[in-house]
Amino acid sequence: MSKFKPEKLTVNFIPPATAYRPIDSRKYTLTHSDLIGELFLAIGNVFDYQAINYKMRDEVLADWVTINGEYILYANVYVSNGEYDKNMSRIRYMIFKRELDLALTAMIYGDRSFFTYHPLLLDAPIYVRFASSFPEFNEIAYYGTPRLYLNKVNSKRVTETQV
């Protein structure tokens, strides 16, 4: 699994979104460059469709939704829709599973000011939908809370400064 490096994350706010608002319809688009090892996070009330590589489809999209009055961070990853065979879909699924911790850490860390302003969302559940035409790779899974991901980054930074 790749290690999260805050210095390799670039965050861009799509107006009218700011570091503090909105909650409703707040959307995250996380993309990356394998070439330079950088992560790019766009935060807005729309997804950053221009940043998506439609040949690779390796982005992570997420947004805040309410279900029964409670906020949930709901993420989506695109595994396949018939353009990949079962073996390639399995590989994509496994890569997403392996790298999702890094992706969610980048999203949450990149929007950490938002959680300072809205601390109740630190304990909101995170669900990830793996979208695939193959039933075994088409699932929704629970991935903890934003607090979990911020604590990971903070504990690593404390450990690194003590060494």
C-alpha positions as semicolon CSV with decimal commas, in nm:
position;residue;x (nm);y (nm);z (nm)
1;M;0,000;0,000;0,000
2;S;0,123;0,348;-0,082
3;K;0,207;0,578;0,205
4;F;0,025;0,911;0,227
5;K;0,258;1,210;0,192
6;P;0,081;1,542;0,257
7;E;0,336;1,731;0,047
8;K;0,228;1,527;-0,257
9;L;-0,136;1,642;-0,229
10;T;-0,271;1,943;-0,419
11;V;-0,614;2,072;-0,313
12;N;-0,834;2,291;-0,531
13;F;-1,166;2,442;-0,427
14;I;-1,426;2,484;-0,699
15;P;-1,624;2,802;-0,621
16;P;-1,855;2,867;-0,456
17;A;-1,723;2,594;-0,222
18;T;-1,476;2,700;0,045
19;A;-1,284;2,525;0,320
20;Y;-1,593;2,560;0,542
21;R;-1,903;2,529;0,326
22;P;-2,124;2,382;0,194
23;I;-2,197;2,055;0,370
24;D;-2,492;1,957;0,154
25;S;-2,379;1,865;-0,198
26;R;-2,009;1,890;-0,104
27;K;-1,826;1,673;-0,355
28;Y;-1,472;1,537;-0,378
29;T;-1,286;1,435;-0,693
30;L;-0,955;1,260;-0,622
31;T;-0,724;1,188;-0,914
32;H;-0,354;1,113;-0,934
33;S;-0,050;1,105;-1,157
34;D;0,146;0,779;-1,157
35;L;0,421;0,963;-1,343
36;I;0,501;1,215;-1,067
37;G;0,335;1,041;-0,772
38;E;0,104;1,333;-0,694
39;L;-0,256;1,335;-0,575
40;F;-0,507;1,599;-0,682
41;L;-0,819;1,674;-0,480
42;A;-1,096;1,900;-0,608
43;I;-1,364;2,004;-0,358
44;G;-1,684;2,169;-0,477
45;N;-2,057;2,134;-0,515
46;V;-1,989;1,958;-0,848
47;F;-1,741;1,686;-0,938
48;D;-1,436;1,795;-1,137
49;Y;-1,521;1,599;-1,452
50;Q;-1,237;1,766;-1,644
51;A;-0,983;1,601;-1,414
52;I;-1,110;1,249;-1,483
53;N;-0,911;1,030;-1,721
54;Y;-1,195;0,853;-1,902
55;K;-0,963;0,585;-2,044
56;M;-0,826;0,484;-1,703
57;R;-1,125;0,562;-1,476
58;D;-0,911;0,534;-1,163
59;E;-1,053;0,836;-0,979
60;V;-1,238;0,829;-0,648
61;L;-1,553;1,040;-0,628
62;A;-1,728;1,112;-0,298
63;D;-1,998;1,337;-0,163
64;W;-2,187;1,409;0,154
65;V;-2,539;1,270;0,151
66;T;-2,807;1,251;0,418
67;I;-2,992;0,931;0,495
68;N;-3,259;0,943;0,766
69;G;-3,125;1,282;0,876
70;E;-2,765;1,163;0,921
71;Y;-2,467;1,263;0,710
72;I;-2,273;0,991;0,530
73;L;-1,964;1,031;0,316
74;Y;-2,046;0,816;0,015
75;A;-1,762;0,736;-0,226
76;N;-1,769;0,569;-0,567
77;V;-1,502;0,385;-0,761
78;Y;-1,551;0,258;-1,112
79;V;-1,438;-0,102;-1,158
80;S;-1,600;-0,200;-1,488
81;N;-1,910;-0,187;-1,701
82;G;-1,837;-0,453;-1,961
83;E;-1,532;-0,294;-2,123
84;Y;-1,300;-0,512;-1,911
85;D;-1,309;-0,890;-1,886
86;K;-1,352;-1,060;-1,550
87;N;-0,978;-1,095;-1,487
88;M;-0,904;-0,729;-1,559
89;S;-1,204;-0,625;-1,348
90;R;-1,065;-0,837;-1,063
91;I;-0,728;-0,663;-1,093
92;R;-0,891;-0,318;-1,092
93;Y;-1,104;-0,417;-0,792
94;M;-0,798;-0,539;-0,599
95;I;-0,602;-0,222;-0,682
96;F;-0,888;-0,004;-0,560
97;K;-0,913;-0,211;-0,240
98;R;-0,538;-0,178;-0,183
99;E;-0,523;0,198;-0,253
100;L;-0,850;0,309;-0,096
101;D;-0,693;0,380;0,242
102;L;-0,454;0,625;0,073
103;A;-0,735;0,784;-0,130
104;L;-0,964;0,835;0,168
105;T;-0,677;0,966;0,379
106;A;-0,596;1,220;0,108
107;M;-0,959;1,330;0,082
108;I;-1,009;1,371;0,454
109;Y;-0,670;1,530;0,517
110;G;-0,714;1,764;0,221
111;D;-1,040;1,889;0,372
112;R;-0,926;1,893;0,737
113;S;-1,027;2,259;0,787
114;F;-1,383;2,159;0,700
115;F;-1,383;1,905;0,984
116;T;-1,251;2,166;1,226
117;Y;-1,556;2,376;1,140
118;H;-1,796;2,077;1,137
119;P;-1,660;1,840;1,408
120;L;-1,977;1,628;1,419
121;L;-1,888;1,498;1,073
122;L;-1,568;1,344;1,211
123;D;-1,776;1,046;1,324
124;A;-1,993;1,016;1,014
125;P;-1,971;0,677;0,843
126;I;-1,787;0,639;0,513
127;Y;-1,926;0,396;0,259
128;V;-1,761;0,309;-0,072
129;R;-1,945;0,170;-0,371
130;F;-1,744;-0,046;-0,607
131;A;-1,933;-0,024;-0,937
132;S;-1,895;-0,325;-1,165
133;S;-2,100;-0,527;-1,409
134;F;-1,957;-0,838;-1,239
135;P;-2,159;-0,911;-0,922
136;E;-1,856;-1,023;-0,720
137;F;-1,691;-0,680;-0,765
138;N;-2,011;-0,477;-0,729
139;E;-2,050;-0,395;-0,360
140;I;-2,088;-0,127;-0,097
141;A;-1,843;-0,147;0,193
142;Y;-1,800;0,043;0,518
143;Y;-1,466;0,226;0,553
144;G;-1,472;0,381;0,898
145;T;-1,505;0,751;0,977
146;P;-1,313;1,069;0,888
147;R;-1,172;1,071;1,243
148;L;-1,000;0,738;1,174
149;Y;-0,817;0,879;0,871
150;L;-0,717;1,207;1,038
151;N;-0,588;1,015;1,341
152;K;-0,370;0,800;1,112
153;V;-0,208;1,106;0,957
154;N;-0,167;1,283;1,291
155;S;-0,015;0,979;1,464
156;K;0,232;0,927;1,176
157;R;0,337;1,292;1,188
158;V;0,390;1,279;1,566
159;T;0,597;0,959;1,529
160;E;0,808;1,112;1,250
161;T;0,885;1,425;1,454
162;Q;0,988;1,215;1,755
163;V;1,239;1,008;1,554
